[in-house]
Coordinates of C-alpha atoms in Angstrom, one line a residue:
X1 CA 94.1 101.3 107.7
X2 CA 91.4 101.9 105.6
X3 CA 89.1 100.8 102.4
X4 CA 87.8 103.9 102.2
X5 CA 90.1 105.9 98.7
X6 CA 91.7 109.0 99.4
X7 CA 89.7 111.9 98.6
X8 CA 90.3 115.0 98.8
X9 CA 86.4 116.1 98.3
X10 CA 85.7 113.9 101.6
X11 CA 88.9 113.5 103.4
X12 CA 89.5 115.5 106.9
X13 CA 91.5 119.2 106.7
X14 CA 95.4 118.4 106.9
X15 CA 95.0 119.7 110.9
X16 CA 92.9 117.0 111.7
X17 CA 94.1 114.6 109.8
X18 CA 97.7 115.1 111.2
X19 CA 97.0 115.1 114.6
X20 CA 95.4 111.6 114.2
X21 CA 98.5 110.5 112.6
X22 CA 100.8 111.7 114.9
X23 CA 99.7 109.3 117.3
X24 CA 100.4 105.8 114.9
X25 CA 103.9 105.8 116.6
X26 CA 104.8 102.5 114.4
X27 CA 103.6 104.4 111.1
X28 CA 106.2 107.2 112.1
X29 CA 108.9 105.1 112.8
X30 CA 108.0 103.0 109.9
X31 CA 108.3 106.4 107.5
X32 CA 111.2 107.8 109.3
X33 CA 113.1 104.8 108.8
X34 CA 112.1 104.0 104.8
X35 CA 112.9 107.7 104.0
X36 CA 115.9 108.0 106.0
X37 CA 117.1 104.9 103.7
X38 CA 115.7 106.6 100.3
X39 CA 117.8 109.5 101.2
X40 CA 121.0 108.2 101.7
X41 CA 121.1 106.2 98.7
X42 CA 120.2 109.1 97.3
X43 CA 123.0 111.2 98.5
X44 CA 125.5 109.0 97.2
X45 CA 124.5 108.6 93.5
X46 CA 123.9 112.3 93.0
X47 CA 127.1 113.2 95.1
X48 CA 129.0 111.1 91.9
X49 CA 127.6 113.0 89.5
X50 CA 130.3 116.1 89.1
X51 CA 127.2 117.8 86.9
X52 CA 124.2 117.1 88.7
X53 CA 123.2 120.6 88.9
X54 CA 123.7 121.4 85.0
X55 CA 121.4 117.9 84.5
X56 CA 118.3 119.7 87.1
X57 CA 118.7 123.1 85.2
X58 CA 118.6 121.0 82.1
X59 CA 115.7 119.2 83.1
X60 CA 113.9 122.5 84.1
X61 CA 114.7 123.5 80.8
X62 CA 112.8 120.7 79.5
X63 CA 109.7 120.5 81.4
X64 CA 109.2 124.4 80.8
X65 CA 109.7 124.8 77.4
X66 CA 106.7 121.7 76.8
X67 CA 104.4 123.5 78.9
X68 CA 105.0 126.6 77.4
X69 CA 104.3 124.4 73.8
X70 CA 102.1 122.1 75.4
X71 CA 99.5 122.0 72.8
X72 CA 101.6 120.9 70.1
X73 CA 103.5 118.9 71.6
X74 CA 100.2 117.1 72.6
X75 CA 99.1 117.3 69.2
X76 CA 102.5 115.7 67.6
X77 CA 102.5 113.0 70.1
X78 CA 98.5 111.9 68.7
X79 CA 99.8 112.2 65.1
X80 CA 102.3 109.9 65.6
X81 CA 101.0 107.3 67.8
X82 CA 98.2 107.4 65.5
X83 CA 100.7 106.3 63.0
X84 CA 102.4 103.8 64.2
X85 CA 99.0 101.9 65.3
X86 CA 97.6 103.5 68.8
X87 CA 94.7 104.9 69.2
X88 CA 94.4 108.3 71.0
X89 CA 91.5 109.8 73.3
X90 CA 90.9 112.2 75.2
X91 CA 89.1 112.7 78.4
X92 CA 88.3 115.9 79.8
X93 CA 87.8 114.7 83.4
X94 CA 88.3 112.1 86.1
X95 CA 84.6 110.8 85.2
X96 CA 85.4 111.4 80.9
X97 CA 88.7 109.3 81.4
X98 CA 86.8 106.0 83.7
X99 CA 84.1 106.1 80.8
X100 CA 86.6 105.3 78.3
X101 CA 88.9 103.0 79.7
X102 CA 85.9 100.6 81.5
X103 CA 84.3 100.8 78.1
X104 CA 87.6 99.9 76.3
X105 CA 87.9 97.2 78.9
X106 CA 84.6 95.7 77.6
X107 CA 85.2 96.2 74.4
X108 CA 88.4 93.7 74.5
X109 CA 85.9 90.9 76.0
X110 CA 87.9 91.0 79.5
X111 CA 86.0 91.3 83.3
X112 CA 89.4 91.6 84.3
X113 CA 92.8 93.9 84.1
X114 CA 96.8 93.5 85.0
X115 CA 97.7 97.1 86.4
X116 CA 101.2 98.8 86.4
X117 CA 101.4 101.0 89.1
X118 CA 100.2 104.6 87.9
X119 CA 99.3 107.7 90.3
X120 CA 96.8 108.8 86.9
X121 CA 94.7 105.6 87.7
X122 CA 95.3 106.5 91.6
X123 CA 93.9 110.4 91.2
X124 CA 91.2 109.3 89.5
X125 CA 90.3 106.2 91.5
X126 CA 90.0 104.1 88.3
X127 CA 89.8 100.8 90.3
X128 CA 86.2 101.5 92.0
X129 CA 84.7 102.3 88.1
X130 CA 86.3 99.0 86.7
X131 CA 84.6 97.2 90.3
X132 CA 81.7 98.9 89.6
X133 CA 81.8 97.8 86.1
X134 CA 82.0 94.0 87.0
X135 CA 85.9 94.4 86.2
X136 CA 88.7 93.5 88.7
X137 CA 92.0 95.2 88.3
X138 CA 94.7 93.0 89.8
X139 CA 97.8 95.7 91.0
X140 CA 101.2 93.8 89.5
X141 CA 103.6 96.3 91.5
X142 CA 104.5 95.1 94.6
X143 CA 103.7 98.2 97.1
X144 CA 100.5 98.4 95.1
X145 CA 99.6 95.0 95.4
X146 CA 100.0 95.7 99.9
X147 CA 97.9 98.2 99.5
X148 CA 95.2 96.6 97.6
X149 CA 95.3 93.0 99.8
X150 CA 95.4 95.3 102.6
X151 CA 92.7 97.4 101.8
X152 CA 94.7 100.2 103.0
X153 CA 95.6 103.5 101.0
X154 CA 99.0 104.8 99.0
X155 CA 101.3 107.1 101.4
X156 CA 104.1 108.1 98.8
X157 CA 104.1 108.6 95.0
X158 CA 107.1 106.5 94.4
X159 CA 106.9 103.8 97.6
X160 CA 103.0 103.4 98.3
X161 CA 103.4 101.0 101.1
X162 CA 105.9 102.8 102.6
X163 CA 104.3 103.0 106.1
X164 CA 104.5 99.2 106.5
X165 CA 107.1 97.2 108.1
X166 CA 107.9 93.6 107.3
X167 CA 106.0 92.2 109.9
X168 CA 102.6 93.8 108.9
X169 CA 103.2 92.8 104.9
X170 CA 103.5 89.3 106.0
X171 CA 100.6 89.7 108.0
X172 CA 98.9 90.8 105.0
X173 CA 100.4 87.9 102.7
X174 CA 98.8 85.3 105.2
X175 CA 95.6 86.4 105.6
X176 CA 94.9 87.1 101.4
X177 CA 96.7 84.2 99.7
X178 CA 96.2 82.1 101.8
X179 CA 99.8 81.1 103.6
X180 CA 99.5 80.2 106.9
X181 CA 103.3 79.1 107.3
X182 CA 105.0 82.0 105.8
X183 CA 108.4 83.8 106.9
X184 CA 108.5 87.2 106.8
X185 CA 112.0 87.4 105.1
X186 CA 112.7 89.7 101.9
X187 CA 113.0 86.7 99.7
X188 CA 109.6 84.5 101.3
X189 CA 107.9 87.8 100.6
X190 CA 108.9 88.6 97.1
X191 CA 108.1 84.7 96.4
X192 CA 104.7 84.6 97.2
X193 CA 103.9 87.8 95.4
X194 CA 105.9 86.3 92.8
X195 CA 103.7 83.2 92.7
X196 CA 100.5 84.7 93.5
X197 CA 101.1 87.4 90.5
X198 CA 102.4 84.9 87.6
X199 CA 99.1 83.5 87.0
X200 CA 97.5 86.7 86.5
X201 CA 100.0 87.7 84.0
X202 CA 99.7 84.5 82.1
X203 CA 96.2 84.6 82.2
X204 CA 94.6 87.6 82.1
X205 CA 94.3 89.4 78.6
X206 CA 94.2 93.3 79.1
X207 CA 96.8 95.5 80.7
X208 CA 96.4 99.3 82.1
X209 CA 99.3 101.2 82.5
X210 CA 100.4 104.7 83.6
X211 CA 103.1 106.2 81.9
X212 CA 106.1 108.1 83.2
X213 CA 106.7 109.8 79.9
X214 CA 104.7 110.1 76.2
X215 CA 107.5 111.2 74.0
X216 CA 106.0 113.6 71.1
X217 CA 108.2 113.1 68.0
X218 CA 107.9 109.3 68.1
X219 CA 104.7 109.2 69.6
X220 CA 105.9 106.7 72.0
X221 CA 105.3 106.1 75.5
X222 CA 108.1 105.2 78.5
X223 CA 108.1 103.4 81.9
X224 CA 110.6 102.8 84.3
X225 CA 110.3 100.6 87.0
X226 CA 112.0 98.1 89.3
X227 CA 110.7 94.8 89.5
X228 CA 109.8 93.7 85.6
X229 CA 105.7 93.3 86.2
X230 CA 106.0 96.7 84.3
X231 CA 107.3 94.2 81.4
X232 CA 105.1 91.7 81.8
X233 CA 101.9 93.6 81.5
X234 CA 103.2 95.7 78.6
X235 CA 104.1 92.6 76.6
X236 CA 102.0 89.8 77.4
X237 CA 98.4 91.2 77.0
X238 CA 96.2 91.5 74.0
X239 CA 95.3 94.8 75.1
X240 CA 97.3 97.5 76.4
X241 CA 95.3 100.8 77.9
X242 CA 97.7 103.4 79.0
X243 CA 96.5 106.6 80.7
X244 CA 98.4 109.2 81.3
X245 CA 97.9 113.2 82.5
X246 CA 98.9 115.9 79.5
X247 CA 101.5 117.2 81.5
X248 CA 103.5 113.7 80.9
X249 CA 104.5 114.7 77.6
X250 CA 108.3 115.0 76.3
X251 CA 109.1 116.8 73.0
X252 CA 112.2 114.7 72.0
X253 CA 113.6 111.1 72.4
X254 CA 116.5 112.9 73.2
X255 CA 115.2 114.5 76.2
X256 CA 114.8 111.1 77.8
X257 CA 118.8 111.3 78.5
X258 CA 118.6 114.2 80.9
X259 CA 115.1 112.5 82.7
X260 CA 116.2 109.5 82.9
X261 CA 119.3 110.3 84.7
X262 CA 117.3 112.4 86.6
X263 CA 114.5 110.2 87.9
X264 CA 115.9 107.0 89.0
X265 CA 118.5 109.2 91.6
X266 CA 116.0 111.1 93.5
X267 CA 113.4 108.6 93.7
X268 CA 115.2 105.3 94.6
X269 CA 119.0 106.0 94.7
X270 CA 119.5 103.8 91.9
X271 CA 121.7 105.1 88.8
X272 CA 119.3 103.8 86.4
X273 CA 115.9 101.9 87.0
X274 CA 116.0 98.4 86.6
X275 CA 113.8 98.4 84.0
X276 CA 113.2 100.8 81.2
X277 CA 110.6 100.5 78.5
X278 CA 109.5 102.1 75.7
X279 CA 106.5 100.9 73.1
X280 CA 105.6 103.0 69.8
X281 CA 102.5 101.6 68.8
X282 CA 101.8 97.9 67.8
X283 CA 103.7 95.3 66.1
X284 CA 102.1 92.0 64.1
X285 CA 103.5 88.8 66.4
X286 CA 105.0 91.0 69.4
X287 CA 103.1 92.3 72.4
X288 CA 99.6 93.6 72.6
X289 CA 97.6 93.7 69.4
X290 CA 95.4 96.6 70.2
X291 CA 97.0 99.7 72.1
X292 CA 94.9 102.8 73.5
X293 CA 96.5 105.8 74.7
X294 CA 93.8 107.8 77.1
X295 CA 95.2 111.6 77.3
X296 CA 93.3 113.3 80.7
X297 CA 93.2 116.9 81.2
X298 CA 91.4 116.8 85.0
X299 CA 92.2 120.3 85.7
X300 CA 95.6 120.4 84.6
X301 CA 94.6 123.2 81.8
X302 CA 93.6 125.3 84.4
X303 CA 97.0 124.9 86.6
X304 CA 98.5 125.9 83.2
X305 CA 96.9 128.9 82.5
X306 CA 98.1 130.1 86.4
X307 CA 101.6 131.7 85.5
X308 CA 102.9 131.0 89.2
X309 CA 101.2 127.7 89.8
X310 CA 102.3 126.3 86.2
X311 CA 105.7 125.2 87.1
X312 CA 103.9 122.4 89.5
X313 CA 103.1 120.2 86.3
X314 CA 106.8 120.0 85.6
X315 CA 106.8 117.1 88.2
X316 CA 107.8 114.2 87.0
X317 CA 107.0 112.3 90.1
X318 CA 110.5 111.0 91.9
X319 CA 108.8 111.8 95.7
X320 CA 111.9 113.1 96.3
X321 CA 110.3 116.4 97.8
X322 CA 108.6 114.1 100.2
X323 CA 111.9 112.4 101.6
X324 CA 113.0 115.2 102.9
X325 CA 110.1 117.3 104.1
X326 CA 110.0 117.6 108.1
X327 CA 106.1 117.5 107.9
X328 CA 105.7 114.7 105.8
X329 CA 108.4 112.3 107.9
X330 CA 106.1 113.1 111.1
X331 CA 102.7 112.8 109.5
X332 CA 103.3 110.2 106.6
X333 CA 101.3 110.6 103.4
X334 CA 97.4 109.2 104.4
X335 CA 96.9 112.6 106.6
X336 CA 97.2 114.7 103.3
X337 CA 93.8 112.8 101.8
X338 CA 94.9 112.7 98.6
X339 CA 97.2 110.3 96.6
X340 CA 100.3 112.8 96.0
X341 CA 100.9 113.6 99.3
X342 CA 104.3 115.8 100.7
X343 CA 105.5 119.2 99.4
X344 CA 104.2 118.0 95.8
X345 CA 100.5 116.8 97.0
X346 CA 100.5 120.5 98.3
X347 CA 100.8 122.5 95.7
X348 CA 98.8 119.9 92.9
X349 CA 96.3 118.6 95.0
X350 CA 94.0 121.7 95.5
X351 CA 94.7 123.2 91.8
X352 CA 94.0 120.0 90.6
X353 CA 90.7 120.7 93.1
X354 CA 90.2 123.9 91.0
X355 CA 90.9 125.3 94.9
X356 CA 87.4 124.4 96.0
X357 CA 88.9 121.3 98.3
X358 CA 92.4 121.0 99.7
X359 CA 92.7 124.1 100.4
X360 CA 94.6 123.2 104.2
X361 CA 97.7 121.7 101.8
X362 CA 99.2 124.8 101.1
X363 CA 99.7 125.1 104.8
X364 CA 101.2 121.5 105.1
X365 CA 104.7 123.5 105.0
X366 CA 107.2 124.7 107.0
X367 CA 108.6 127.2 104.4
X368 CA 111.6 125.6 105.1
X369 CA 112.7 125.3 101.3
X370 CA 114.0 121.4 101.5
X371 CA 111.7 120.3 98.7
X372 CA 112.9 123.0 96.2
X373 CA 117.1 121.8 97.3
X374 CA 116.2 118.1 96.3
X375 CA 113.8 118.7 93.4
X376 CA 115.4 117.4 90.0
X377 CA 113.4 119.7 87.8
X378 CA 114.0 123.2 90.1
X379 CA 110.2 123.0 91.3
X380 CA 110.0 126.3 93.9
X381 CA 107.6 124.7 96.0
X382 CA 107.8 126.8 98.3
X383 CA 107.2 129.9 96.5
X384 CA 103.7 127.7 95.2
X385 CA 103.0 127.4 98.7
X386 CA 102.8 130.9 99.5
X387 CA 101.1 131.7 95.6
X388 CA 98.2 129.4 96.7
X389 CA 97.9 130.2 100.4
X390 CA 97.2 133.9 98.9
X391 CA 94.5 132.4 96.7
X392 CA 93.2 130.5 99.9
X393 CA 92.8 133.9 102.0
X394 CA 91.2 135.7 98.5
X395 CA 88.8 133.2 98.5
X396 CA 88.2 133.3 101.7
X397 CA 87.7 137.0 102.5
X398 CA 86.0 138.0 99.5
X399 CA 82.7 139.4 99.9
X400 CA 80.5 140.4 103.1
X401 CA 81.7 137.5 104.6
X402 CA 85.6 138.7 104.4
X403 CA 84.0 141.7 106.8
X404 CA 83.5 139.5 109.3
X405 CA 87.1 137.5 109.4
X406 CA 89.0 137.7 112.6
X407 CA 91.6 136.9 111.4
X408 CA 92.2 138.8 108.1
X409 CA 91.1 141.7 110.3
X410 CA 93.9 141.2 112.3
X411 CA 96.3 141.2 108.9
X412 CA 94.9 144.4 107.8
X413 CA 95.8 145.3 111.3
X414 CA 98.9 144.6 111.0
X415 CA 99.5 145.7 107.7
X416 CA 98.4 149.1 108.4
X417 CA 100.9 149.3 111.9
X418 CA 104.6 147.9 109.5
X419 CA 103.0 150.9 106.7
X420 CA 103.9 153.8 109.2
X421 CA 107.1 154.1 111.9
X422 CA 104.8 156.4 114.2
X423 CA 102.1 153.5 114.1
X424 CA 105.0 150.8 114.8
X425 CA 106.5 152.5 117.6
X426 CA 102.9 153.2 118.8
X427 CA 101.9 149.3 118.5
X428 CA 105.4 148.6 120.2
X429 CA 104.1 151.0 123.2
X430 CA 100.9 149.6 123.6
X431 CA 102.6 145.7 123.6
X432 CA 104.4 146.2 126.4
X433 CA 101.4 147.9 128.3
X434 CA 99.3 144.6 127.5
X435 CA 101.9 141.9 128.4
X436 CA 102.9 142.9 131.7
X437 CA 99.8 141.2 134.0
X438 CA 100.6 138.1 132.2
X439 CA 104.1 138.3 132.2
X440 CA 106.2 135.7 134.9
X441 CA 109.9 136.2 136.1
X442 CA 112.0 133.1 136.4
X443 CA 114.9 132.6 139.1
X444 CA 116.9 134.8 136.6
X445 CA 114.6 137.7 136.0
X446 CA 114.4 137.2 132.8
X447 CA 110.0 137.5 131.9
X448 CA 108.0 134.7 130.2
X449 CA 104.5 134.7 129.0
X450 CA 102.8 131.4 129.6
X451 CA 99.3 132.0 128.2
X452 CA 98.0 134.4 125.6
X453 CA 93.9 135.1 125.1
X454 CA 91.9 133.9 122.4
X455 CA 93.4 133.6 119.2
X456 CA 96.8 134.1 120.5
X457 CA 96.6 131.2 122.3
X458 CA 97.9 129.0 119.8
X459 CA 101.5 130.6 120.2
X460 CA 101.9 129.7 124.2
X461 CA 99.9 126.3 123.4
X462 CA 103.7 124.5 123.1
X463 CA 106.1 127.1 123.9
X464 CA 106.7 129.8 126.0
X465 CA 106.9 133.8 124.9
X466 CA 109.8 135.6 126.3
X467 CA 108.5 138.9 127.4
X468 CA 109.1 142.2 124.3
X469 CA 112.2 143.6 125.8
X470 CA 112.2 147.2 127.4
X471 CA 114.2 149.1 124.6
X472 CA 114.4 148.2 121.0
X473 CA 117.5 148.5 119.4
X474 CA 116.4 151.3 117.1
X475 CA 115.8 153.3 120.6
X476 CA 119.3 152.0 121.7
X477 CA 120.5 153.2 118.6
X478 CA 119.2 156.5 118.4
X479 CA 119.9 156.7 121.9
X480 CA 124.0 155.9 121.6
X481 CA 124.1 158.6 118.5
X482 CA 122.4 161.6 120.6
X483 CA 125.3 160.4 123.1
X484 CA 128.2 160.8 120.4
X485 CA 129.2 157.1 120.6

C-alpha cells in the first residue's frame, strides 16, 4: 500500500515491479478470486446473447470509423454542446487540462469537489493539483473512495480496489470515519460509505466527472455506473466539470445501443448498468447551473497518427482484457505503475508516454491472445504488443550504441543463420558440439541441460532443456527417401 500515485515516469520496470508483487500472496488470492467472479458472470450474459459476435464487430465498426473522422466528430460534439449551454475547452496536456479544471474550480467559489470515478482524472493525477490548489476532491464511488481512505493506489480500470478483501476495507472504514464497532458485512460496509458520502453530496457545490462517452450529434455526454453517486454528483451540484480524453467521442445517439450492450457484459456481467445517464447541456431549475466540458488530447493525437497502434484508443474501458490475462491475475494491476494496468495498460500506457517511459509493458504478455477473444470492440492486443515491442528494440538499438547490444547482436545472429539452410544446418552442427559437456542423462537416458552461461541462463533459471536431439527430422526425412520408403 502506498500514497505515492502511479507513475509511469517514476514507477519500477514491469520486472521489478512483478517480482515484488508476486510475493503479496493475499493480493493474489484477493485478484484471482474477484476476477474469477467477474468472469463468470460474464460468461453467462454474453453466452445469452445469440448475436454477441455481430454486436463486437459492430462496435469495432463504430470506434474505427470515429477515429478515422475524429476531428469532426470532435468538432460537432463542441458545436453542439456549445448550444445547448456547455462550455468546451481544450487542453493539450496532462498539465493544460489540471490548469483549467483547478482554475474552473475557483472560479465557482468551492475549496472542495464531489468526484465520479474517471480513469481521465486518474492518468492525469488531477487530485494532487486540486490538493495543491487548497481544493479537496472527495471520491463518491465506492472502490475509489478505499483507495483514497486507504491511501493506496487503483489496480483495475473497472474495480479499483479490487486487490482488497472484506476484512482489509473494514479495516480501512474504522480507522478513517471513525467506527470503532463496525462489522465487516456487505450491508455494514455499503452503510457507512453511504453515511459518510451523503453529506458531501448535500453539501458540497461542484462536481467532476469522467465520461464514458461524449456523443457528437447531441453534443451530450454519457455515464454508466452502478451505485447512483454517479447521479448524485451530476444533479445535485451547481457546477458540473467533466473531463474526458478525445478518443471518448461517439458520432451518433444511436450508437449508444451497440455500446451500451456492450460495456456493461464484459465489465461487470450485468445486462445493463444500473444506472445510465446522459446530460446535454444545462437546464433553468434542474441540475447544475454551469457545465464545463474539458476535452484532453495527452498524447492521444500521436497514438492516432500510428496506423498499427491507433486501434488502442477504440477502448472503451470494460477491463475485460484484464480478467482474463494470465499475467495480470498473478501480478494484479499496482506492478504495471500506471493506472490502466493489464493487456490494455500495455499497449496505452507507453504511447500515451510518447515511448520514452513504459517501455517494459509491451512485454507484460504472454502472446497468448486472451485479451483480443474477450475484447468487445475486436482490440488485437496482441498484435500492439508485438508493434510496440519493435518500436522498443528501434529505439533501443539505434545509433552507436545499437553496436554495442548483446542482445540485438544475437538477433542479427540469428536472423542471418534462419536466411540460409547451409547456415541452419551449420548452426544445428555447432549446437550439438556446445551442449554435450553440459548435458546430464537421467535413469532413462534421455539428456537434460541444467545450466546455460551467461545470457542463456535465464532459460535453465526454472526449467530444464532437454538436450537437441541427434537427427532432425529433415535428416530423417531425407534419409527415409534416399532409402525408397
Amino acid at each position: 500500500m502506498s500514497g505515492v500515485a502511479l507513475d509511469p515516469k517514476t514507477s519500477p520496470v514491469f520486472p521489478m515491479a512483478a517480482k515484488a508483487a508476486l510475493g503479496d500472496t493475499q493480493m493474489r488470492k484477493n485478484v484471482r478470486h474477484a476476477t474469477n467472479v467477474i468472469q463468470t458472470k460474464r460468461g453467462r450474459v454474453v453466452g445469452e446473447m445469440p448475436d454477441w459476435q455481430q454486436l463486437r464487430e459492430a462496435g469495432k465498426q463504430i470506434r474505427q470509423h470515429t477515429m478515422e473522422h475524429l476531428d469532426f466528430y470532435l468538432e460537432q460534439f463542441e458545436e453542439n454542446c456549445t448550444r445547448v449551454g456547455g462550455v468546451v475547452h481544450w487542453a493539450r496536456d496532462a498539465e493544460e487540462a489540471k490548469r483549467i479544471v483547478t482554475g474552473l474550480v475557483k472560479a465557482s467559489g468551492s475549496d472542495e469537489v464531489i468526484k465520479i470515478k474517471s480513469m481521465t482524472t486518474e492518468e492525469i493525477h488531477l487530485n494532487d493539483a486540486l490538493e495543491a490548489a487548497g481544493i479537496h476532491a472527495y471520491e463518491t464511488d465506492l472502490a475509489e473512495l478505499i483507495i483514497q481512505l486507504g491511501q493506496d493506489q487503483p489496480s483495475h480500470i473497472v474495480v479499483p480496489a479490487l486487490h482488497k478483501n472484506r476484512q482489509q476495507i473494514r479495516e480501512i472504514f474504522q480507522r478513517k470515519m471513525n467506527l470503532p464497532e463496525l462489522g465487516e458485512s456487505p450491508q455494514d460496509l455499503a452503510d457507512a460509505a453511504r453515511m459518510f458520502l451523503r453529506e458531501k453530496f448535500l453539501r458540497v457545490k461542484t462536481g467532476v466527472s469522467g465520461a464514458n462517452f461524449l456523443i457528437a450529434e447531441t453534443g451530450g455526454v454519457c455515464i454508466v455506473e452502478s451505485e447512483g453517486n454517479g447521479r448524485m454528483c451530476l444533479t445535485l451540484p451547481e457546477t458540473l466539470i467533466t473531463i474526458a480524453g478525445i478518443d471518448k467521442v461517439l458520432p451518433r445517439f444511436q450508437d449508444l445501443e451497440v455500446v451500451l450492450q456492450l460495456l456493461p457484459r464484459s465489465a461487470t456481467g450485468e445486462r445493463m448498468n444500473p444506472y445510465n445517464s446522459i446530460w446535454t447541456g444545462v437546464k433553468e431549475g434542474d441540475g447544475p447551473r454551469a457545465f464545463h466540458v474539458v476535452l484532453m488530447d495527452n498524447a492521444r493525437t500521436e497514438i492516432l497518427a500510428d496506423k498499427e497502434g491507433r486501434q488502442t484508443l477504440n477502448c472503451i474501458r470494460c477491463g475485460a482484457c484484464q480478467n482474463v490475462c494470465p499475467v495480470y491475475r498473478q501480478t494484479g494491476g499496482q506492478a504495471y505503475g500506471s493506472v490502466y494496468a493489464g493487456p490494455i495498460g500495455a499497449i496505452l500506457t507507453p504511447q500515451l508516454q510518447e515511448m520514452h517511459h513504459a517501455q517494459s509493458l509491451p512485454y507484460a504478455s504472454s502472446l497468448c491472445g486472451a485479451c483480443y477473444e474477450v475484447c468487445p470492440v475486436k482490440i488485437n492486443i496482441p498484435e500492439v504488443l508485438i508493434h510496440l515491442r519493435n518500436k522498443v528494440v528501434k529505439q533501443n538499438t539505434a545509433g552507436i550504441v545499437g553496436l554495442f547490444d548483446v542482445e540485438a547482436g544475437a538477433m542479427k545472429a540469428m536472423a542471418m543463420i534462419f536466411k540460409s539452410e547451409r547456415r541452419f544446418r551449420a548452426a544445428q552442427r555447432l549446437g550439438r558440439m556446445a551442449e554435450t559437456p553440459l548435458v546430464r542423462k537421467d535413469g532413462r537416458g534421455v539428456g537434460w541441460i541444467g545450466w546455460l552461461p551467461g545470457m542463456l541462463g535465464g532459460w535453465t533459471q526454472v526449467r530444464d532443456l532437454q538436450e537437441m536431439p541427434k537427427e532432425t527430422f529433415r535428416d530423417w526425412w531425407e534419409k527415409r527417401r534416399t532409402n525408397g520408403n
